[in-house]
PDB file of C-alpha atoms in Angstrom:
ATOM      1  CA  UNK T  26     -13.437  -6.533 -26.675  1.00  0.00           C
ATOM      2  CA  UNK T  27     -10.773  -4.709 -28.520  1.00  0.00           C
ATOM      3  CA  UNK T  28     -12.353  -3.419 -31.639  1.00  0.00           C
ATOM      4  CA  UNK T  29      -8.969  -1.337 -32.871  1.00  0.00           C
ATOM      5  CA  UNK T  30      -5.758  -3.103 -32.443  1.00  0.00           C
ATOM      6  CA  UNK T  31      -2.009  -1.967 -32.554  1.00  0.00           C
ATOM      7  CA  UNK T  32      -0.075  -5.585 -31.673  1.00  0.00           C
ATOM      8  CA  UNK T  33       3.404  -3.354 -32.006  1.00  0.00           C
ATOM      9  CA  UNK T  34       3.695  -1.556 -28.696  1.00  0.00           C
ATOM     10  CA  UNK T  35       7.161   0.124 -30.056  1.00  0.00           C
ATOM     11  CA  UNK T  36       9.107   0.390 -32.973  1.00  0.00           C
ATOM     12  CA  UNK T  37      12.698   2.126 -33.746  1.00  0.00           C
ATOM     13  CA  UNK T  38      13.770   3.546 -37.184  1.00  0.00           C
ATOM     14  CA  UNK T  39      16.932   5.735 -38.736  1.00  0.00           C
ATOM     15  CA  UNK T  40      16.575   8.174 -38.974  1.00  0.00           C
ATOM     16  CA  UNK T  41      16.114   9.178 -43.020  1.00  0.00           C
ATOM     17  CA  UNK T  42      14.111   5.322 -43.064  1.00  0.00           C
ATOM     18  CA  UNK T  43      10.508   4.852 -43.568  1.00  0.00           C
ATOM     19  CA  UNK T  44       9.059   3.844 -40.400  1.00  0.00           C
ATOM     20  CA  UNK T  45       5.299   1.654 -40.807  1.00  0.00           C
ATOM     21  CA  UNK T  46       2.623   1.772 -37.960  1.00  0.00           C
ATOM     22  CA  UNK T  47       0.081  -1.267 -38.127  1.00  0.00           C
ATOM     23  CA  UNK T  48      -3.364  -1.092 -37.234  1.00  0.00           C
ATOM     24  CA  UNK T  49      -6.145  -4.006 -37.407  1.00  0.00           C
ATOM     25  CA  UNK T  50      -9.710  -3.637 -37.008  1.00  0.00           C
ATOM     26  CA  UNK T  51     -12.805  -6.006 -36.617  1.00  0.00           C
ATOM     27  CA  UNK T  52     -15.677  -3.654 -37.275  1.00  0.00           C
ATOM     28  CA  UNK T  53     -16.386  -3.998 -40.827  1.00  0.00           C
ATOM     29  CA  UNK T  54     -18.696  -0.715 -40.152  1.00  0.00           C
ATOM     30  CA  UNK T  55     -15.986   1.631 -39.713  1.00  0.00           C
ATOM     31  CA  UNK T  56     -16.693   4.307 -42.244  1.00  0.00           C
ATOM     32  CA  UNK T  57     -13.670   6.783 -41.147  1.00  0.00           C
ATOM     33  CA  UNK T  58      -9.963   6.002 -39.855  1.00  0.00           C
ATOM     34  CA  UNK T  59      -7.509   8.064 -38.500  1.00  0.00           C
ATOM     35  CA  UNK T  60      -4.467   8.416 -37.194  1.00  0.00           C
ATOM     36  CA  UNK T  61      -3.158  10.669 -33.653  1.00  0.00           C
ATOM     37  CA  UNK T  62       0.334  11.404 -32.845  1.00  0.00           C
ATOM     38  CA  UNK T  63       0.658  11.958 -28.904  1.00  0.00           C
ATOM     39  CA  UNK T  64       3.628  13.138 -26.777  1.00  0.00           C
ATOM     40  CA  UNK T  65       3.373  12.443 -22.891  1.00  0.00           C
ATOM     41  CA  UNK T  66       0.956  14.837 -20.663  1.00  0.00           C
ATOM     42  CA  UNK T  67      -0.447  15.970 -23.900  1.00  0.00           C
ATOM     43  CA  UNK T  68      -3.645  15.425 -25.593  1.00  0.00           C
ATOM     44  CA  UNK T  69      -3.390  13.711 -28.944  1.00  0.00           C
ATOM     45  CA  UNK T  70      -2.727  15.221 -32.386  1.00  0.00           C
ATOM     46  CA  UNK T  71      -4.784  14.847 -35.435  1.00  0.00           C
ATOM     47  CA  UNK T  72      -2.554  13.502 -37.692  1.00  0.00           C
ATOM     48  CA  UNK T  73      -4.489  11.799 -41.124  1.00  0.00           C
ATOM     49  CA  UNK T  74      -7.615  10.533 -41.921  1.00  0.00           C
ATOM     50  CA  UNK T  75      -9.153   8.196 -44.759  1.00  0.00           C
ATOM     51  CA  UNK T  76     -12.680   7.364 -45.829  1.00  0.00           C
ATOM     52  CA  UNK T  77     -13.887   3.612 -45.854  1.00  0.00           C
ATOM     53  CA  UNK T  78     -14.621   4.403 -49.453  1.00  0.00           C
ATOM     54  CA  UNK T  79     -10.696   4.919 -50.742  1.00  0.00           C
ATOM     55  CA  UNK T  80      -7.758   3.279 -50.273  1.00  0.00           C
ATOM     56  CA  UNK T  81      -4.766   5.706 -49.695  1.00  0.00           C
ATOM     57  CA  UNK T  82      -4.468   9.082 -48.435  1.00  0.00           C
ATOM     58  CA  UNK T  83      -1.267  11.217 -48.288  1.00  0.00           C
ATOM     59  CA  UNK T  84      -0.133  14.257 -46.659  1.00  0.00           C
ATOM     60  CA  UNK T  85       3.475  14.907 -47.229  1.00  0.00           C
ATOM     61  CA  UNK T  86       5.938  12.605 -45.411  1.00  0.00           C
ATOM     62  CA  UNK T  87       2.874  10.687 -44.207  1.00  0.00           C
ATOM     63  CA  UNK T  88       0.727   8.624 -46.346  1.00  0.00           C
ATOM     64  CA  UNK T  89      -1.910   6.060 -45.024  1.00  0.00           C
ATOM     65  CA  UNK T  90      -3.113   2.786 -46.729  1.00  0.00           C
ATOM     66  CA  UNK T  91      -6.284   0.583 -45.922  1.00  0.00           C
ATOM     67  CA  UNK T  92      -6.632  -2.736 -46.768  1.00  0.00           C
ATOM     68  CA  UNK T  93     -10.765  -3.161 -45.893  1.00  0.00           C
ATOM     69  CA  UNK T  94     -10.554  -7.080 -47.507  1.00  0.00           C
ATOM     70  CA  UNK T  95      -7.783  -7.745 -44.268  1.00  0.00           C
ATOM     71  CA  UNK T  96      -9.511  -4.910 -41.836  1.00  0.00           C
ATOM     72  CA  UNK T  97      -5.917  -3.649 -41.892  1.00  0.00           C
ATOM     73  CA  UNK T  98      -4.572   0.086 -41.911  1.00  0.00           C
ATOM     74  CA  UNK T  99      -1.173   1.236 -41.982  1.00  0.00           C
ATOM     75  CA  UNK T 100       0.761   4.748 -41.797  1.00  0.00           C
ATOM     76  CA  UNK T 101       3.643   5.429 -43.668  1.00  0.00           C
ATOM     77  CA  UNK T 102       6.252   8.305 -42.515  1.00  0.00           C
ATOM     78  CA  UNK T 103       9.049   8.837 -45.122  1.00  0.00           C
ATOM     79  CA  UNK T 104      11.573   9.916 -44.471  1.00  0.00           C
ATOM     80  CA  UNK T 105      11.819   9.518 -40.497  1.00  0.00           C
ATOM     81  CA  UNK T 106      13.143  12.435 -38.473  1.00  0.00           C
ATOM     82  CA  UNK T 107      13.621  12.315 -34.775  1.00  0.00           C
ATOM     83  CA  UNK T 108      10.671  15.369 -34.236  1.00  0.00           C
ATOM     84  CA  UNK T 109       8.482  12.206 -35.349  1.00  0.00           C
ATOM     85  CA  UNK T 110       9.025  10.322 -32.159  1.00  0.00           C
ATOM     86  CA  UNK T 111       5.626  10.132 -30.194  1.00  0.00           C
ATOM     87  CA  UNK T 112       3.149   7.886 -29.133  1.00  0.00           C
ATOM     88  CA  UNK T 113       0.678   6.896 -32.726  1.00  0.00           C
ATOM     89  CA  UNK T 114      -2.801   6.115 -31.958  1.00  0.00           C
ATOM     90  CA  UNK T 115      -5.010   4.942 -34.824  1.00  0.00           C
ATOM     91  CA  UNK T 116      -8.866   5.102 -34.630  1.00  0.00           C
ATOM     92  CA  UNK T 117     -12.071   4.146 -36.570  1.00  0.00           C
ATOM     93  CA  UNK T 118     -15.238   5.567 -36.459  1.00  0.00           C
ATOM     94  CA  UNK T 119     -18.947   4.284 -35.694  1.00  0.00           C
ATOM     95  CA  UNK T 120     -21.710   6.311 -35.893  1.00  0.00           C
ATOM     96  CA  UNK T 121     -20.984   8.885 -33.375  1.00  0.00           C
ATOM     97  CA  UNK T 122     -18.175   7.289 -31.648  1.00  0.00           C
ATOM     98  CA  UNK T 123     -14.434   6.953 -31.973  1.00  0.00           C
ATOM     99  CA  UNK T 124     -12.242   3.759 -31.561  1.00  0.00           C
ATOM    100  CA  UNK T 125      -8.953   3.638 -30.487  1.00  0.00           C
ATOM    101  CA  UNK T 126      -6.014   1.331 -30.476  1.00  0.00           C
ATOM    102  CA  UNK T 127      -3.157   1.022 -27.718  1.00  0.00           C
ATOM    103  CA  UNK T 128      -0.816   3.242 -29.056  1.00  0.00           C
ATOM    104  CA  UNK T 129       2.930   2.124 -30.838  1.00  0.00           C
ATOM    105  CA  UNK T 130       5.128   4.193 -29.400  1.00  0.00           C
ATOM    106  CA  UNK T 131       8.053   5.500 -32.166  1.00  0.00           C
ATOM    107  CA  UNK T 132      11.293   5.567 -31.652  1.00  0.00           C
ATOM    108  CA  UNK T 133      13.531   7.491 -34.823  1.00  0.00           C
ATOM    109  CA  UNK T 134      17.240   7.285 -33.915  1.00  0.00           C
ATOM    110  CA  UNK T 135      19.464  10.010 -35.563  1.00  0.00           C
TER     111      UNK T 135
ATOM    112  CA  UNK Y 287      -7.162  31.345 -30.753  1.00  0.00           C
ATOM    113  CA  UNK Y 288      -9.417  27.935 -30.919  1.00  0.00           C
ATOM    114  CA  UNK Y 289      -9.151  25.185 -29.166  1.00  0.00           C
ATOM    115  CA  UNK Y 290      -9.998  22.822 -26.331  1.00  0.00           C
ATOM    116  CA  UNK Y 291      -9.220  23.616 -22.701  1.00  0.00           C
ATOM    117  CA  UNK Y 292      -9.068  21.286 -19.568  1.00  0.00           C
ATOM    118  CA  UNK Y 293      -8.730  22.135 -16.550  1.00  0.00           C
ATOM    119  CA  UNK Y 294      -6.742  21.628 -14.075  1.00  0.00           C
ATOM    120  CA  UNK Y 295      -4.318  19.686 -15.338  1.00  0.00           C
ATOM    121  CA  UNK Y 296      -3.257  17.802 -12.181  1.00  0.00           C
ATOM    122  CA  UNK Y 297      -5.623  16.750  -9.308  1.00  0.00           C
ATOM    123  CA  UNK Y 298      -5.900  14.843  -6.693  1.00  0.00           C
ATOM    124  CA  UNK Y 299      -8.849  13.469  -5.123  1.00  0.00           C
ATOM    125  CA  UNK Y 300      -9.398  11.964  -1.579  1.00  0.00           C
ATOM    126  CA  UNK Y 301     -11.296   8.599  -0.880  1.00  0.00           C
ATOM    127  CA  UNK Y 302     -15.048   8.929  -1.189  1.00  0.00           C
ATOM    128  CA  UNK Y 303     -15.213  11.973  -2.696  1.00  0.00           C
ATOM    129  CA  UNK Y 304     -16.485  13.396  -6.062  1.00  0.00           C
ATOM    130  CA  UNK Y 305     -14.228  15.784  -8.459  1.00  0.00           C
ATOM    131  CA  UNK Y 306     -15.392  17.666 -11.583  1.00  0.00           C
ATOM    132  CA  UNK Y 307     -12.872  18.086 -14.642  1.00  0.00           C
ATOM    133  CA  UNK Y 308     -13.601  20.895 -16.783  1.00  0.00           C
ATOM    134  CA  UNK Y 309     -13.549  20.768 -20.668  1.00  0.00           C
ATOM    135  CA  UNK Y 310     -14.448  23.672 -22.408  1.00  0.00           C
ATOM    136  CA  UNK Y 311     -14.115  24.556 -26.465  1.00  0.00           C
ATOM    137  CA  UNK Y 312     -14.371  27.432 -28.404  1.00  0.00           C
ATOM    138  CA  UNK Y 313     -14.148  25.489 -32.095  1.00  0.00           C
ATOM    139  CA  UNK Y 314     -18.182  25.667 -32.024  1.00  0.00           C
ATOM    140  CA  UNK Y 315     -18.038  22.196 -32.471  1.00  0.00           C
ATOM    141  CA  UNK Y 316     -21.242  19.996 -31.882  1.00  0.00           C
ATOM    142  CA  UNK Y 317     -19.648  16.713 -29.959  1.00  0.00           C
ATOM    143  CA  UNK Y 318     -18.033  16.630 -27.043  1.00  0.00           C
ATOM    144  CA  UNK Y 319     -16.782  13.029 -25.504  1.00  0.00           C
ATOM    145  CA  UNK Y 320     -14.556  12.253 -22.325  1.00  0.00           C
ATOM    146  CA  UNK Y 321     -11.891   9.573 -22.424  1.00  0.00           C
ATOM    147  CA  UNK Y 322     -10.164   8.240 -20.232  1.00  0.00           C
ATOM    148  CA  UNK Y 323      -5.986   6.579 -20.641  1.00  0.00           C
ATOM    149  CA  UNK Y 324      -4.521   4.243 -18.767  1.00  0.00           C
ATOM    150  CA  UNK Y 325      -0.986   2.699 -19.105  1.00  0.00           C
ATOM    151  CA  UNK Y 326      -0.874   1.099 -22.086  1.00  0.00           C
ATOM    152  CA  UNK Y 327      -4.247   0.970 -23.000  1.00  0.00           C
ATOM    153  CA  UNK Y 328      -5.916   2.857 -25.803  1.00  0.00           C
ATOM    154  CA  UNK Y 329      -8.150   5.774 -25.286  1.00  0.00           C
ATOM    155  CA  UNK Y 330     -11.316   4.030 -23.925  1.00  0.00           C
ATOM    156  CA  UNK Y 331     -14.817   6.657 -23.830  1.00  0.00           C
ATOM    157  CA  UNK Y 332     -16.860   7.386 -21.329  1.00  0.00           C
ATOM    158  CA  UNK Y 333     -19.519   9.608 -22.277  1.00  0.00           C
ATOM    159  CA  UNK Y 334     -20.124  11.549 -25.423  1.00  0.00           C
ATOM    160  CA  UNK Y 335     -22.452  14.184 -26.173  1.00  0.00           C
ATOM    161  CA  UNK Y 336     -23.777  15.222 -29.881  1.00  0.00           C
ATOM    162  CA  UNK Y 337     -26.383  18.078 -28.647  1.00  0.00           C
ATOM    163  CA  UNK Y 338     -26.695  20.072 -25.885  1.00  0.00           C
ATOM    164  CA  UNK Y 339     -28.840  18.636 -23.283  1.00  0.00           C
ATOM    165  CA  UNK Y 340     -27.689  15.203 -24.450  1.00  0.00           C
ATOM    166  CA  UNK Y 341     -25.701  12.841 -24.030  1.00  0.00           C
ATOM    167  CA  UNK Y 342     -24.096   9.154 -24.225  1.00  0.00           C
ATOM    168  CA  UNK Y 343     -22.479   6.602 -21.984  1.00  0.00           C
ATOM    169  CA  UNK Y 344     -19.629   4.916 -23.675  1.00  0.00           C
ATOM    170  CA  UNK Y 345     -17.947   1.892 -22.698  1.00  0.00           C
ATOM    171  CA  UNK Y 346     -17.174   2.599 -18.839  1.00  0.00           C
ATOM    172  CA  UNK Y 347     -19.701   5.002 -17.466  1.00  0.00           C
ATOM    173  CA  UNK Y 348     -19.943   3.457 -14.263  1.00  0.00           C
ATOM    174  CA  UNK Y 349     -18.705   5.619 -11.786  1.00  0.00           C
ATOM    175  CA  UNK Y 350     -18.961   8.922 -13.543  1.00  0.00           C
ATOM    176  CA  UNK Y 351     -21.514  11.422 -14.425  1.00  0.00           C
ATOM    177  CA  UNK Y 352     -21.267  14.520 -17.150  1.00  0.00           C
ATOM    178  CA  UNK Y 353     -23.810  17.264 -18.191  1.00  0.00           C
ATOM    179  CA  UNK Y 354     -24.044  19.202 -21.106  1.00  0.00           C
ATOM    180  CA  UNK Y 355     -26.346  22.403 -20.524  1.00  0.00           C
ATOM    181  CA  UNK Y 356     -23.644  24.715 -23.117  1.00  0.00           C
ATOM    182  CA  UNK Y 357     -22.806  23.384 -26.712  1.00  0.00           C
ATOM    183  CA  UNK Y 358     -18.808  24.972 -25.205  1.00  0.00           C
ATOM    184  CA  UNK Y 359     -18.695  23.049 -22.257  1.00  0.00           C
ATOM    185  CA  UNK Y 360     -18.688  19.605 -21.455  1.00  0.00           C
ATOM    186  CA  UNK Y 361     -17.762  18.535 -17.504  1.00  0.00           C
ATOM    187  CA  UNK Y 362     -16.637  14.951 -15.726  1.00  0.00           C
ATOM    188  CA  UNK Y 363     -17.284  14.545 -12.443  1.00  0.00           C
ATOM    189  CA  UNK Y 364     -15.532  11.463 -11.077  1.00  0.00           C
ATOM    190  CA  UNK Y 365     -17.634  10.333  -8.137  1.00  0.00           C
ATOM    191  CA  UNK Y 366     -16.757   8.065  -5.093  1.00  0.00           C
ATOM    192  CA  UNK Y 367     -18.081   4.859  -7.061  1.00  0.00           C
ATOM    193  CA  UNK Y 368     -15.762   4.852  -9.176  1.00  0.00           C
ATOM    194  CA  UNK Y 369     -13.535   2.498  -7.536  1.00  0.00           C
ATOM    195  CA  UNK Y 370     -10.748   2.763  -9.929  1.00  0.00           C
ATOM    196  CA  UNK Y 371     -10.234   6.674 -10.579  1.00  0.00           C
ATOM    197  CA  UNK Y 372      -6.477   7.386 -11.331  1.00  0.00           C
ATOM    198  CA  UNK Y 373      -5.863   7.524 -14.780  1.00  0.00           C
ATOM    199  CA  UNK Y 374      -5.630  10.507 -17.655  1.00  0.00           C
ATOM    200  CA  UNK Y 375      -8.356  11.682 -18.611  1.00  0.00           C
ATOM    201  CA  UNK Y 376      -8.860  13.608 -21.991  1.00  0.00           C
ATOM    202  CA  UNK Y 377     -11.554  15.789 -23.252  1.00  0.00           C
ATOM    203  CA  UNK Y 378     -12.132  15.827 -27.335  1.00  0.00           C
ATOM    204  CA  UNK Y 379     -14.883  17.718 -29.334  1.00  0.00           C
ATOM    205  CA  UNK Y 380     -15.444  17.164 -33.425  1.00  0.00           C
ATOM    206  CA  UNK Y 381     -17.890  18.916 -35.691  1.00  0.00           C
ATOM    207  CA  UNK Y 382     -20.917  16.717 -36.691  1.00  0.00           C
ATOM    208  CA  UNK Y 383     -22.126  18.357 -40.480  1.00  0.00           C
ATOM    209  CA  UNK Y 384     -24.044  16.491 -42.841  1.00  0.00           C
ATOM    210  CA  UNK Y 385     -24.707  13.091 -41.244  1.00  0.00           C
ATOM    211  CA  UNK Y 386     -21.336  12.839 -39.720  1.00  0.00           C
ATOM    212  CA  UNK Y 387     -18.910  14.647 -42.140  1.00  0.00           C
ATOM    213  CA  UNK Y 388     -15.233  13.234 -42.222  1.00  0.00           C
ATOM    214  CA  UNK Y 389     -13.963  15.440 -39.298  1.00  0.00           C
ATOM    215  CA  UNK Y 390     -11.638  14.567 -36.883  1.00  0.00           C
ATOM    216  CA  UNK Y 391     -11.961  14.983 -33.387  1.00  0.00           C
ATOM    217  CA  UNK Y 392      -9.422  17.460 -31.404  1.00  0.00           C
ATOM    218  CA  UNK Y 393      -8.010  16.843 -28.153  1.00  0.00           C
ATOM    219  CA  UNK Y 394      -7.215  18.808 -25.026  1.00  0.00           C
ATOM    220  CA  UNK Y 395      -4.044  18.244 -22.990  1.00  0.00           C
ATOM    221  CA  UNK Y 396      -5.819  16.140 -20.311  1.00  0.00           C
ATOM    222  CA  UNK Y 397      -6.050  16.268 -16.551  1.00  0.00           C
ATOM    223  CA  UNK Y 398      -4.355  13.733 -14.469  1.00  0.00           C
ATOM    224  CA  UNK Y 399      -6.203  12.312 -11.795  1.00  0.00           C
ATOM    225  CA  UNK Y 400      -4.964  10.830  -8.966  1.00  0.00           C
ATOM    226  CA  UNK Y 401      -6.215   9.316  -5.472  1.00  0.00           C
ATOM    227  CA  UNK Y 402      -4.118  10.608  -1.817  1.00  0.00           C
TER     228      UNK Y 402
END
């Protein structure tokens, strides 16, 4: 069963737009959540992270919300440039292991 | 430089036999886990390993086997029950600190498995 869900397997943006990633989660346990940018035949890239215990992190041109009432994350990228075109994974954390999603694969148009 | 290295990064295994990926880091990290990618799927684990000597089966350990007798190293072997074997596979390590400090895990570039 699917404990880390990405229901948007692709999404295109502007460039210069703000593109949004969606994650959902079941786990009310998850303590840590993160997000991995991934290009093909390459491992995945630590992008951001955010405790259970806040509610926004930012980093630049990325920021990342959670919403732990809806079991909902999001990641922010503003503005979009076409470098940021990759393959986001999000993930949540359990005791010693990591969750991931499916991936949403980004698509920023120039 | 740090960082996580697999090795090879393409191979190709014949039916019924066994193949051993290599994953080694030099971040000193304490954890050490093997995924496994398939087309659109998420990263789904296999084992995972917090100690030397140690380690976990994640959610599809049938069909594979690891060992962990160096906190750098960290192999897969695929073996000839696993019925299912092509895929990417992808090594990660992540420090541990004080009762799991907020650390990410870091990735290698993966080996690509697949069956003649």
């Amino acid at each position: 069963d699917q404990q880390v869900k990405q229901n948007s397997p692709s999404l295109s943006v502007q460039e210069g737009r703000i593109s949004i990633l969606n994650c959902d989660y079941t786990n009310s346990m998850f303590d840590y959540f993160l997000w991995y940018k991934k290009y093909p035949a390459e491992g995945p890239t630590f992008l951001i992270s955010i405790s259970s215990i806040k509610d926004k992190n930012e980093d630049g041109r990325f920021t990342v919300f959670l919403n732990k009432s809806a079991k909902h994350l999001s990641l922010h990228i503003v503005p979009s440039q076409p470098g940021d075109s990759a393959v986001y994974f999000c993930a949540a954390r359990l005791g010693g292991q990591f969750y991931f999603g499916t991936g949403t694969s980004l698509t920023v148009i120039p | 430089d740090g960082g996580i290295t697999q090795s090879p990064k393409y191979l190709f295994r014949k039916e019924g036999q066994n193949v051993t990926l290599s994953c080694e880091q030099n971040l000193n990290h304490d954890a050490m886990y093997w995924y496994r990618q398939d087309p659109g799927q998420g990263l789904r684990l296999i084992y995972y390993s917090q100690i030397v000597n140690d380690f976990q089966k994640g959610d599809i350990a049938e069909g594979y086997s690891v060992s962990r007798e160096k906190k750098e190293s960290f192999p897969l072997t695929v073996t000839s029950a696993q019925k299912n074997p092509t895929a990417f596979y992808l090594c990660a390590s992540s420090t541990l600190g004080q009762v799991l400090s907020n650390q990410p895990q870091h990735f290698g570039d993966g080996t690509r498995l697949s069956i003649l």
